Every structure is written in C-alpha cells, then in structure tokens.
Amino acid sequence: MIRVVVQTAAFDLAGEMERLSQISENVGGMSVFMGQVRAQGDGLESLTLEHYPGMTEKVLTTLAEEAGTRFSLLGCTVIHRVGTMRVGEPIVFVGTASGHRAEALQATSFLIDRLKTGAPFWKCERFTDGRKRWVEARDTDDEAAALWD
C-alpha cells in the first residue's frame, strides 16, 4: 500500500504511524522520518514551499513505488506539506513498513535522500528582518541521492 499526500495542513504523526502499523499482520519493522523547519541562528522565521500540482504527486508516487520494489515494502506513506510553515512546524513525513527493520530503515533513507533532490518543490525562506531568500540545491543532498544509484 502506497499513500502519497501533498497538503497545507499539519499531519498527525501518531495517526500516520498507526495507519502504517495496521496495513498487514506481516509488518515486523517500521521506520519513520519527520522533517521540520529548523532555526538556523540567522533569524529564520518561516519557510514557504511551492510545488507543481500533479507533477509533485506523480514524482513522489514514483519514488515510493521504487522504494517499495527495491526494499520489499508492505507499505509506504509520504506526506509533504506546502505553503508557509514557521520554525518548529513539520514539513515532511516518510514512513515505511516491511517484514524486517533493515528494509524499512533503508527505504526511509532512500526516500528522504531522493525526494530532497528529485521532487519539484521550491523553498523560500523568510527572516525576522524582512529578508527573503530562495533556497538553492546543496551538493551534499545531490551526493546523498547519488549513493542510491
């Protein structure tokens, strides 16, 4: 079971974990990652994510399907928020379920590394002094994603 959602609302971490744990009695391992807006010591106030509706969901679904096949997953959930989020608010949830922990852990790492570089999101940071800055891609993210090739 693959579930991909792009939404403005915050997600229920406990509820999403419960949903994944109940997809099959064969689930023996689950892995969850939740990313949130972090303060960077430079007055960051919020992060606004824009996306290309339709294309974003398709890319995330393709990544989830690849993870499902590659790591023999029983279930996978990817939820990514768009819109404006303040420091401390959740941005992304990736949860995987498999028969064993190793596959779930690897699949979650794979998905986070790949969606950071492959999903069509654009991020704009807003600072307390009124500045705005579009976030550029990082070489370290590209390097992490390339390790899965």
Coordinates of C-alpha atoms in Angstrom, one line a residue:
M1 CA 0.0 0.0 0.0
I2 CA 1.4 3.4 -1.1
R3 CA 0.0 6.6 0.2
V4 CA 1.3 9.9 -1.1
V5 CA -0.2 13.2 0.0
V6 CA 0.7 16.9 -0.7
Q7 CA -1.1 19.2 1.7
T8 CA -1.0 22.5 3.5
A9 CA -2.3 21.2 6.8
A10 CA -0.1 19.6 9.5
F11 CA -0.2 15.8 9.7
D12 CA -0.9 13.6 12.7
L13 CA 2.4 11.7 13.4
A14 CA 0.9 9.2 15.7
G15 CA -2.0 8.6 13.4
E16 CA 0.2 8.0 10.4
M17 CA 2.4 5.6 12.3
E18 CA -0.7 3.7 13.5
R19 CA -2.1 3.5 9.9
L20 CA 1.2 2.0 8.7
S21 CA 1.4 -0.5 11.5
Q22 CA -2.1 -1.8 10.7
I23 CA -1.6 -2.4 7.0
S24 CA -0.7 -6.1 7.4
E25 CA -0.1 -8.6 10.2
N26 CA 3.2 -9.3 8.4
V27 CA 4.7 -5.9 9.4
G28 CA 7.7 -6.6 11.6
G29 CA 9.6 -3.3 11.2
M30 CA 8.6 0.3 10.6
S31 CA 10.8 3.3 10.0
V32 CA 9.6 6.9 10.3
F33 CA 11.2 10.2 9.5
M34 CA 9.6 13.6 10.2
G35 CA 11.4 16.7 9.0
Q36 CA 10.6 20.1 10.4
V37 CA 11.6 23.8 9.9
R38 CA 14.6 24.4 12.0
A39 CA 16.0 27.6 13.3
Q40 CA 19.4 28.3 11.7
G41 CA 20.6 31.0 14.0
D42 CA 20.2 33.7 11.4
G43 CA 16.7 34.9 12.2
L44 CA 14.7 32.4 10.1
E45 CA 11.0 33.0 10.7
S46 CA 9.3 30.7 8.2
L47 CA 9.7 28.6 5.1
T48 CA 7.3 28.7 2.2
L49 CA 7.2 25.7 -0.1
E50 CA 5.7 25.9 -3.6
H51 CA 5.1 23.0 -5.9
Y52 CA 3.8 21.9 -9.3
P53 CA 0.4 20.2 -8.5
G54 CA 0.0 16.9 -10.3
M55 CA 3.7 16.6 -11.1
T56 CA 4.8 16.6 -7.5
E57 CA 2.4 13.8 -6.5
K58 CA 3.5 11.8 -9.6
V59 CA 7.2 12.1 -8.7
L60 CA 6.6 11.2 -5.0
T61 CA 4.5 8.2 -6.1
T62 CA 7.2 7.0 -8.5
L63 CA 9.8 7.3 -5.7
A64 CA 7.5 5.4 -3.3
E65 CA 6.9 2.7 -5.8
E66 CA 10.6 2.4 -6.4
A67 CA 11.3 2.1 -2.7
G68 CA 8.5 -0.5 -2.4
T69 CA 10.1 -2.7 -5.0
R70 CA 13.7 -2.2 -4.1
F71 CA 13.1 -2.8 -0.3
S72 CA 10.1 -5.2 -0.4
L73 CA 7.9 -2.9 1.5
L74 CA 4.5 -3.8 2.7
G75 CA 3.5 -0.1 3.0
C76 CA 4.8 3.4 2.4
T77 CA 3.5 6.8 3.3
V78 CA 4.9 10.1 2.1
I79 CA 3.3 13.3 3.2
H80 CA 4.8 16.6 2.2
R81 CA 3.4 20.0 3.2
V82 CA 3.3 23.1 1.0
G83 CA 2.6 26.6 1.9
T84 CA 4.1 28.6 4.7
M85 CA 5.4 26.9 7.9
R86 CA 7.0 28.5 10.9
V87 CA 10.1 27.3 12.7
G88 CA 9.3 24.1 14.5
E89 CA 6.4 23.1 12.3
P90 CA 6.5 19.7 10.4
I91 CA 7.3 19.7 6.7
V92 CA 7.6 16.0 5.7
F93 CA 6.6 12.6 6.9
V94 CA 8.1 9.4 5.4
G95 CA 7.0 6.1 6.9
T96 CA 7.8 2.6 5.7
A97 CA 6.7 -0.8 6.8
S98 CA 8.2 -4.1 6.0
G99 CA 8.6 -7.6 7.3
H100 CA 12.0 -6.7 8.8
R101 CA 13.6 -3.5 10.2
A102 CA 16.5 -3.3 7.8
E103 CA 14.4 -2.9 4.7
A104 CA 12.2 -0.3 6.4
L105 CA 15.2 1.7 7.6
Q106 CA 16.9 1.6 4.2
A107 CA 13.7 2.6 2.4
T108 CA 13.2 5.6 4.6
S109 CA 16.7 6.8 4.0
F110 CA 16.3 6.2 0.2
L111 CA 13.1 8.2 0.1
I112 CA 14.4 11.2 2.1
D113 CA 17.6 11.4 0.0
R114 CA 15.7 11.1 -3.3
L115 CA 12.8 13.4 -2.5
K116 CA 15.2 16.1 -1.4
T117 CA 16.7 16.3 -4.8
G118 CA 14.1 14.8 -7.1
A119 CA 10.7 16.2 -6.1
P120 CA 9.6 19.5 -7.6
F121 CA 9.5 21.8 -4.6
W122 CA 10.7 25.4 -4.4
K123 CA 11.6 26.8 -1.0
C124 CA 11.7 30.4 0.1
E125 CA 13.0 31.4 3.5
R126 CA 11.6 34.5 5.3
F127 CA 13.6 36.2 8.1
T128 CA 12.6 38.3 11.0
D129 CA 14.3 41.4 9.4
G130 CA 12.1 41.1 6.4
R131 CA 14.6 39.4 4.0
K132 CA 13.5 36.6 1.7
R133 CA 15.8 34.1 0.1
W134 CA 15.2 31.2 -2.3
V135 CA 16.9 28.0 -1.2
E136 CA 19.5 26.7 -3.6
A137 CA 20.2 23.0 -4.1
R138 CA 23.0 21.6 -1.9
D139 CA 25.8 19.5 -3.3
T140 CA 25.6 17.3 -0.1
D141 CA 22.0 16.5 -1.0
D142 CA 22.9 15.5 -4.5
E143 CA 25.8 13.4 -3.2
A144 CA 23.5 11.5 -0.8
A145 CA 20.9 10.9 -3.5
A146 CA 23.6 9.6 -5.9
L147 CA 24.7 6.9 -3.4
W148 CA 21.4 5.1 -4.2
D149 CA 22.2 4.8 -8.0

